[in-house]
């Protein structure tokens, strides 16, 4: 059985296990939705009160918010344990056992627990994105819908590319967990807005240092026709995946130097 099949089977077992307590399962999904209530409020105000932010149309902002939330929901489903569970696994010395099993250590960390609240994040993202798709002045073609899906997947990989180096540092110091949470908060805040409203220094920062712009803002510019499909910006989904592969190399390098908490 290959790694993907084992991962899917383990995830299905995890979900069935969580369903043993249906009340808790439902509460975690509702909590995920409530956690994004500020985003829903922002979207509602944007629709009813404003035509846009700066020179960016309201429908385009909705598309940015929806795509970022869907990407974040997918990240939490697949890679959420990097920021939610790894510190605990390291502190309890449970990572050592993962080296003895015939599966990649990263895969075992990712499937060790399923984050049910991710369904809430993803659901809110789907709703907001659907509003954005319905209202944005884009002539949707199969190619554009495929690009939209690729951009959402790219956003998931970009979040993983940001959190993987922090997770690699967490193997040596669980205190790095706080840095990961801080970066997550910044991405959740900045990622909902068009970068064009920010000062130049922040645009550069969120493009080349913490590249939030590649999650949704740049792809939406391409979909709106404000950037040509031949520009580097149009390659955002592939750039996100390339950054993820780079982060995997850093993770693998740190993994070979891992020392257990007991030495």
mmCIF file of C-alpha atoms in Angstrom:
data_model
loop_
_atom_site.group_PDB
_atom_site.id
_atom_site.type_symbol
_atom_site.label_atom_id
_atom_site.label_comp_id
_atom_site.label_asym_id
_atom_site.label_seq_id
_atom_site.Cartn_x
_atom_site.Cartn_y
_atom_site.Cartn_z
ATOM 1 C CA UNK A 1 0.000 0.000 0.000
ATOM 2 C CA UNK A 2 1.504 3.383 -1.002
ATOM 3 C CA UNK A 3 1.878 6.441 1.216
ATOM 4 C CA UNK A 4 -1.181 8.228 -0.199
ATOM 5 C CA UNK A 5 -3.420 5.196 0.341
ATOM 6 C CA UNK A 6 -2.160 4.758 3.915
ATOM 7 C CA UNK A 7 -2.673 8.471 4.594
ATOM 8 C CA UNK A 8 -6.253 8.407 3.276
ATOM 9 C CA UNK A 9 -7.061 5.279 5.276
ATOM 10 C CA UNK A 10 -5.560 6.737 8.470
ATOM 11 C CA UNK A 11 -7.497 9.988 7.940
ATOM 12 C CA UNK A 12 -10.745 8.056 7.438
ATOM 13 C CA UNK A 13 -10.059 6.168 10.680
ATOM 14 C CA UNK A 14 -9.324 9.466 12.457
ATOM 15 C CA UNK A 15 -12.613 10.973 11.237
ATOM 16 C CA UNK A 16 -14.582 7.857 12.238
ATOM 17 C CA UNK A 17 -12.943 8.063 15.648
ATOM 18 C CA UNK A 18 -13.957 11.709 16.035
ATOM 19 C CA UNK A 19 -17.519 10.797 14.976
ATOM 20 C CA UNK A 20 -17.769 8.556 18.036
ATOM 21 C CA UNK A 21 -18.572 11.847 19.767
ATOM 22 C CA UNK A 22 -20.967 13.474 17.259
ATOM 23 C CA UNK A 23 -21.685 16.418 19.550
ATOM 24 C CA UNK A 24 -18.004 17.319 19.787
ATOM 25 C CA UNK A 25 -17.608 16.778 16.029
ATOM 26 C CA UNK A 26 -20.458 19.191 15.239
ATOM 27 C CA UNK A 27 -19.271 21.702 17.826
ATOM 28 C CA UNK A 28 -15.783 21.858 16.314
ATOM 29 C CA UNK A 29 -17.238 22.588 12.861
ATOM 30 C CA UNK A 30 -19.520 25.274 14.306
ATOM 31 C CA UNK A 31 -16.587 26.686 16.245
ATOM 32 C CA UNK A 32 -14.583 26.885 13.013
ATOM 33 C CA UNK A 33 -17.419 28.854 11.405
ATOM 34 C CA UNK A 34 -17.771 31.132 14.435
ATOM 35 C CA UNK A 35 -13.994 31.659 14.449
ATOM 36 C CA UNK A 36 -14.378 33.174 10.989
ATOM 37 C CA UNK A 37 -17.371 35.293 12.021
ATOM 38 C CA UNK A 38 -15.277 38.474 11.749
ATOM 39 C CA UNK A 39 -14.525 37.531 8.137
ATOM 40 C CA UNK A 40 -18.215 36.982 7.438
ATOM 41 C CA UNK A 41 -19.029 40.347 9.036
ATOM 42 C CA UNK A 42 -16.340 42.009 6.907
ATOM 43 C CA UNK A 43 -17.800 40.434 3.752
ATOM 44 C CA UNK A 44 -21.353 41.465 4.705
ATOM 45 C CA UNK A 45 -20.327 45.087 5.332
ATOM 46 C CA UNK A 46 -18.370 45.137 2.085
ATOM 47 C CA UNK A 47 -21.369 43.909 0.095
ATOM 48 C CA UNK A 48 -23.939 46.201 1.683
ATOM 49 C CA UNK A 49 -21.995 49.399 2.397
ATOM 50 C CA UNK A 50 -19.068 49.829 0.018
ATOM 51 C CA UNK A 51 -18.322 49.475 -3.685
ATOM 52 C CA UNK A 52 -14.791 48.356 -2.968
ATOM 53 C CA UNK A 53 -11.571 49.086 -1.104
ATOM 54 C CA UNK A 54 -9.376 51.742 -2.652
ATOM 55 C CA UNK A 55 -9.500 51.199 -6.411
ATOM 56 C CA UNK A 56 -10.304 47.496 -6.001
ATOM 57 C CA UNK A 57 -13.926 46.339 -6.599
ATOM 58 C CA UNK A 58 -15.904 44.804 -3.717
ATOM 59 C CA UNK A 59 -16.497 41.593 -5.712
ATOM 60 C CA UNK A 60 -12.744 41.247 -6.236
ATOM 61 C CA UNK A 61 -12.127 41.649 -2.493
ATOM 62 C CA UNK A 62 -14.762 38.978 -1.792
ATOM 63 C CA UNK A 63 -12.953 36.652 -4.189
ATOM 64 C CA UNK A 64 -9.661 37.321 -2.379
ATOM 65 C CA UNK A 65 -11.245 36.579 1.012
ATOM 66 C CA UNK A 66 -13.001 33.424 -0.210
ATOM 67 C CA UNK A 67 -9.933 32.009 -1.961
ATOM 68 C CA UNK A 68 -7.691 32.685 1.035
ATOM 69 C CA UNK A 69 -10.153 31.059 3.418
ATOM 70 C CA UNK A 70 -10.577 27.979 1.203
ATOM 71 C CA UNK A 71 -6.786 27.678 0.936
ATOM 72 C CA UNK A 72 -6.490 28.051 4.716
ATOM 73 C CA UNK A 73 -9.199 25.427 5.270
ATOM 74 C CA UNK A 74 -7.334 22.971 3.028
ATOM 75 C CA UNK A 75 -4.066 23.795 4.802
ATOM 76 C CA UNK A 76 -5.665 23.110 8.190
ATOM 77 C CA UNK A 77 -7.097 19.790 6.920
ATOM 78 C CA UNK A 78 -3.811 18.548 5.436
ATOM 79 C CA UNK A 79 -0.980 20.426 7.200
ATOM 80 C CA UNK A 80 -2.710 21.778 10.324
ATOM 81 C CA UNK A 81 -0.741 19.488 12.642
ATOM 82 C CA UNK A 82 2.435 21.440 11.811
ATOM 83 C CA UNK A 83 1.125 24.375 13.799
ATOM 84 C CA UNK A 84 -1.391 22.667 16.113
ATOM 85 C CA UNK A 85 0.125 19.335 17.194
ATOM 86 C CA UNK A 86 3.855 19.178 16.457
ATOM 87 C CA UNK A 87 4.999 21.076 19.551
ATOM 88 C CA UNK A 88 3.040 18.638 21.733
ATOM 89 C CA UNK A 89 4.422 15.611 19.858
ATOM 90 C CA UNK A 90 7.995 16.872 20.345
ATOM 91 C CA UNK A 91 7.526 17.702 24.023
ATOM 92 C CA UNK A 92 5.997 14.267 24.724
ATOM 93 C CA UNK A 93 8.793 12.508 22.827
ATOM 94 C CA UNK A 94 6.332 10.861 20.425
ATOM 95 C CA UNK A 95 8.180 11.902 17.263
ATOM 96 C CA UNK A 96 10.917 9.337 17.977
ATOM 97 C CA UNK A 97 8.508 6.488 17.265
ATOM 98 C CA UNK A 98 7.789 7.894 13.806
ATOM 99 C CA UNK A 99 11.401 7.175 12.762
ATOM 100 C CA UNK A 100 10.821 3.438 13.315
ATOM 101 C CA UNK A 101 7.835 3.063 10.978
ATOM 102 C CA UNK A 102 7.922 2.564 7.174
ATOM 103 C CA UNK A 103 6.285 5.925 6.400
ATOM 104 C CA UNK A 104 7.843 9.384 6.023
ATOM 105 C CA UNK A 105 8.001 11.182 9.388
ATOM 106 C CA UNK A 106 6.201 14.225 7.978
ATOM 107 C CA UNK A 107 3.337 12.054 6.724
ATOM 108 C CA UNK A 108 2.934 10.442 10.150
ATOM 109 C CA UNK A 109 2.838 13.859 11.820
ATOM 110 C CA UNK A 110 0.192 15.082 9.371
ATOM 111 C CA UNK A 111 -2.084 12.065 9.842
ATOM 112 C CA UNK A 112 -1.614 11.745 13.600
ATOM 113 C CA UNK A 113 -4.747 13.845 14.206
ATOM 114 C CA UNK A 114 -7.495 15.299 11.992
ATOM 115 C CA UNK A 115 -8.499 18.916 12.589
ATOM 116 C CA UNK A 116 -12.297 18.837 12.304
ATOM 117 C CA UNK A 117 -12.602 22.619 12.705
ATOM 118 C CA UNK A 118 -11.011 22.907 9.236
ATOM 119 C CA UNK A 119 -14.428 21.990 7.790
ATOM 120 C CA UNK A 120 -15.765 25.232 9.340
ATOM 121 C CA UNK A 121 -12.999 27.364 7.820
ATOM 122 C CA UNK A 122 -13.442 25.711 4.435
ATOM 123 C CA UNK A 123 -17.239 26.084 4.510
ATOM 124 C CA UNK A 124 -17.009 29.830 5.193
ATOM 125 C CA UNK A 125 -14.438 30.098 2.399
ATOM 126 C CA UNK A 126 -16.731 28.304 -0.076
ATOM 127 C CA UNK A 127 -19.655 30.609 0.773
ATOM 128 C CA UNK A 128 -17.626 33.832 0.455
ATOM 129 C CA UNK A 129 -15.862 32.602 -2.696
ATOM 130 C CA UNK A 130 -19.222 31.675 -4.271
ATOM 131 C CA UNK A 131 -20.484 35.225 -3.591
ATOM 132 C CA UNK A 132 -17.313 36.600 -5.139
ATOM 133 C CA UNK A 133 -17.517 34.371 -8.222
ATOM 134 C CA UNK A 134 -21.199 35.316 -8.730
ATOM 135 C CA UNK A 135 -20.597 39.062 -8.427
ATOM 136 C CA UNK A 136 -17.207 39.589 -10.021
ATOM 137 C CA UNK A 137 -17.300 40.839 -13.661
ATOM 138 C CA UNK A 138 -15.455 37.843 -15.119
ATOM 139 C CA UNK A 139 -16.528 35.784 -18.111
ATOM 140 C CA UNK A 140 -15.891 32.387 -16.517
ATOM 141 C CA UNK A 141 -14.444 29.774 -18.837
ATOM 142 C CA UNK A 142 -13.202 26.248 -17.977
ATOM 143 C CA UNK A 143 -9.623 27.572 -18.140
ATOM 144 C CA UNK A 144 -10.382 30.357 -15.644
ATOM 145 C CA UNK A 145 -12.179 27.972 -13.281
ATOM 146 C CA UNK A 146 -9.190 25.614 -13.504
ATOM 147 C CA UNK A 147 -6.879 28.536 -12.717
ATOM 148 C CA UNK A 148 -9.093 29.449 -9.727
ATOM 149 C CA UNK A 149 -8.824 25.883 -8.380
ATOM 150 C CA UNK A 150 -5.055 25.832 -8.981
ATOM 151 C CA UNK A 151 -4.694 29.162 -7.150
ATOM 152 C CA UNK A 152 -6.579 27.819 -4.114
ATOM 153 C CA UNK A 153 -4.331 24.746 -4.042
ATOM 154 C CA UNK A 154 -1.336 27.043 -4.466
ATOM 155 C CA UNK A 155 -2.514 29.051 -1.462
ATOM 156 C CA UNK A 156 -2.577 25.851 0.592
ATOM 157 C CA UNK A 157 1.010 25.058 -0.448
ATOM 158 C CA UNK A 158 2.114 28.634 0.294
ATOM 159 C CA UNK A 159 0.814 28.379 3.876
ATOM 160 C CA UNK A 160 2.607 25.042 4.201
ATOM 161 C CA UNK A 161 5.786 26.658 2.802
ATOM 162 C CA UNK A 162 5.582 29.296 5.557
ATOM 163 C CA UNK A 163 4.836 26.846 8.380
ATOM 164 C CA UNK A 164 7.230 24.041 7.400
ATOM 165 C CA UNK A 165 10.439 25.962 8.269
ATOM 166 C CA UNK A 166 8.891 26.922 11.618
ATOM 167 C CA UNK A 167 7.975 23.270 12.170
ATOM 168 C CA UNK A 168 11.556 22.284 11.333
ATOM 169 C CA UNK A 169 12.795 24.693 14.000
ATOM 170 C CA UNK A 170 10.187 23.264 16.378
ATOM 171 C CA UNK A 171 11.997 19.922 16.187
ATOM 172 C CA UNK A 172 14.824 21.676 18.076
ATOM 173 C CA UNK A 173 12.797 24.160 20.130
ATOM 174 C CA UNK A 174 9.017 23.876 20.779
ATOM 175 C CA UNK A 175 9.060 27.614 21.569
ATOM 176 C CA UNK A 176 9.130 28.232 17.785
ATOM 177 C CA UNK A 177 5.415 27.354 17.947
ATOM 178 C CA UNK A 178 4.672 30.963 18.934
ATOM 179 C CA UNK A 179 6.364 32.269 15.791
ATOM 180 C CA UNK A 180 4.173 30.011 13.659
ATOM 181 C CA UNK A 181 1.011 31.334 15.327
ATOM 182 C CA UNK A 182 2.202 34.918 14.830
ATOM 183 C CA UNK A 183 2.800 34.342 11.108
ATOM 184 C CA UNK A 184 -0.608 32.654 10.826
ATOM 185 C CA UNK A 185 -2.291 35.713 12.364
ATOM 186 C CA UNK A 186 -0.455 38.068 9.965
ATOM 187 C CA UNK A 187 -1.453 36.008 6.934
ATOM 188 C CA UNK A 188 -5.082 35.849 8.111
ATOM 189 C CA UNK A 189 -5.188 39.627 8.545
ATOM 190 C CA UNK A 190 -3.258 40.865 5.504
ATOM 191 C CA UNK A 191 -4.384 38.097 3.152
ATOM 192 C CA UNK A 192 -7.965 39.425 3.068
ATOM 193 C CA UNK A 193 -7.081 42.775 1.514
ATOM 194 C CA UNK A 194 -5.770 43.901 -1.887
ATOM 195 C CA UNK A 195 -2.119 44.845 -1.447
ATOM 196 C CA UNK A 196 -2.677 47.974 -3.537
ATOM 197 C CA UNK A 197 -4.109 49.741 -0.454
ATOM 198 C CA UNK A 198 -0.882 49.246 1.534
ATOM 199 C CA UNK A 199 2.241 51.463 1.517
ATOM 200 C CA UNK A 200 4.997 50.386 -0.870
ATOM 201 C CA UNK A 201 7.240 49.019 1.886
ATOM 202 C CA UNK A 202 4.464 46.656 3.041
ATOM 203 C CA UNK A 203 3.671 45.612 -0.542
ATOM 204 C CA UNK A 204 7.309 44.589 -0.970
ATOM 205 C CA UNK A 205 7.311 42.828 2.420
ATOM 206 C CA UNK A 206 4.185 40.798 1.668
ATOM 207 C CA UNK A 207 5.433 39.908 -1.803
ATOM 208 C CA UNK A 208 9.088 38.955 -1.215
ATOM 209 C CA UNK A 209 9.458 38.350 2.559
ATOM 210 C CA UNK A 210 6.139 36.848 3.670
ATOM 211 C CA UNK A 211 4.603 36.243 0.222
ATOM 212 C CA UNK A 212 0.919 36.509 1.162
ATOM 213 C CA UNK A 213 0.228 38.232 -2.165
ATOM 214 C CA UNK A 214 0.618 34.923 -4.019
ATOM 215 C CA UNK A 215 -2.203 33.232 -2.057
ATOM 216 C CA UNK A 216 -5.124 35.120 -3.614
ATOM 217 C CA UNK A 217 -4.344 38.750 -4.479
ATOM 218 C CA UNK A 218 -2.109 38.085 -7.495
ATOM 219 C CA UNK A 219 -4.368 35.313 -8.927
ATOM 220 C CA UNK A 220 -7.416 37.615 -8.611
ATOM 221 C CA UNK A 221 -5.533 40.357 -10.489
ATOM 222 C CA UNK A 222 -5.010 37.857 -13.313
ATOM 223 C CA UNK A 223 -8.649 36.733 -13.272
ATOM 224 C CA UNK A 224 -9.830 40.360 -13.356
ATOM 225 C CA UNK A 225 -7.585 41.019 -16.340
ATOM 226 C CA UNK A 226 -5.519 43.593 -14.415
ATOM 227 C CA UNK A 227 -2.377 41.510 -14.990
ATOM 228 C CA UNK A 228 -1.585 39.753 -18.306
ATOM 229 C CA UNK A 229 -1.571 35.950 -18.303
ATOM 230 C CA UNK A 230 2.008 36.119 -19.541
ATOM 231 C CA UNK A 231 3.246 37.966 -16.419
ATOM 232 C CA UNK A 232 5.158 36.278 -13.602
ATOM 233 C CA UNK A 233 2.172 37.031 -11.349
ATOM 234 C CA UNK A 234 0.072 34.586 -13.392
ATOM 235 C CA UNK A 235 2.427 31.800 -12.297
ATOM 236 C CA UNK A 236 1.427 32.256 -8.652
ATOM 237 C CA UNK A 237 0.118 28.673 -8.146
ATOM 238 C CA UNK A 238 3.385 27.189 -9.445
ATOM 239 C CA UNK A 239 5.473 29.686 -7.463
ATOM 240 C CA UNK A 240 3.583 28.674 -4.298
ATOM 241 C CA UNK A 241 4.304 24.999 -5.000
ATOM 242 C CA UNK A 242 7.989 25.726 -5.742
ATOM 243 C CA UNK A 243 8.293 27.536 -2.387
ATOM 244 C CA UNK A 244 6.686 24.521 -0.722
ATOM 245 C CA UNK A 245 9.238 22.147 -2.288
ATOM 246 C CA UNK A 246 12.014 24.452 -1.077
ATOM 247 C CA UNK A 247 10.557 24.368 2.436
ATOM 248 C CA UNK A 248 10.445 20.543 2.252
ATOM 249 C CA UNK A 249 14.209 20.508 1.594
ATOM 250 C CA UNK A 250 14.776 22.633 4.717
ATOM 251 C CA UNK A 251 12.492 20.297 6.715
ATOM 252 C CA UNK A 252 14.321 17.185 5.495
ATOM 253 C CA UNK A 253 17.699 18.742 6.315
ATOM 254 C CA UNK A 254 16.570 19.478 9.886
ATOM 255 C CA UNK A 255 14.980 16.059 10.271
ATOM 256 C CA UNK A 256 18.339 14.333 9.701
ATOM 257 C CA UNK A 257 19.724 16.374 12.617
ATOM 258 C CA UNK A 258 16.824 15.739 14.983
ATOM 259 C CA UNK A 259 17.772 14.907 18.568
ATOM 260 C CA UNK A 260 15.124 13.558 20.913
ATOM 261 C CA UNK A 261 14.111 15.484 24.019
ATOM 262 C CA UNK A 262 15.965 12.899 26.125
ATOM 263 C CA UNK A 263 19.111 13.184 23.978
#
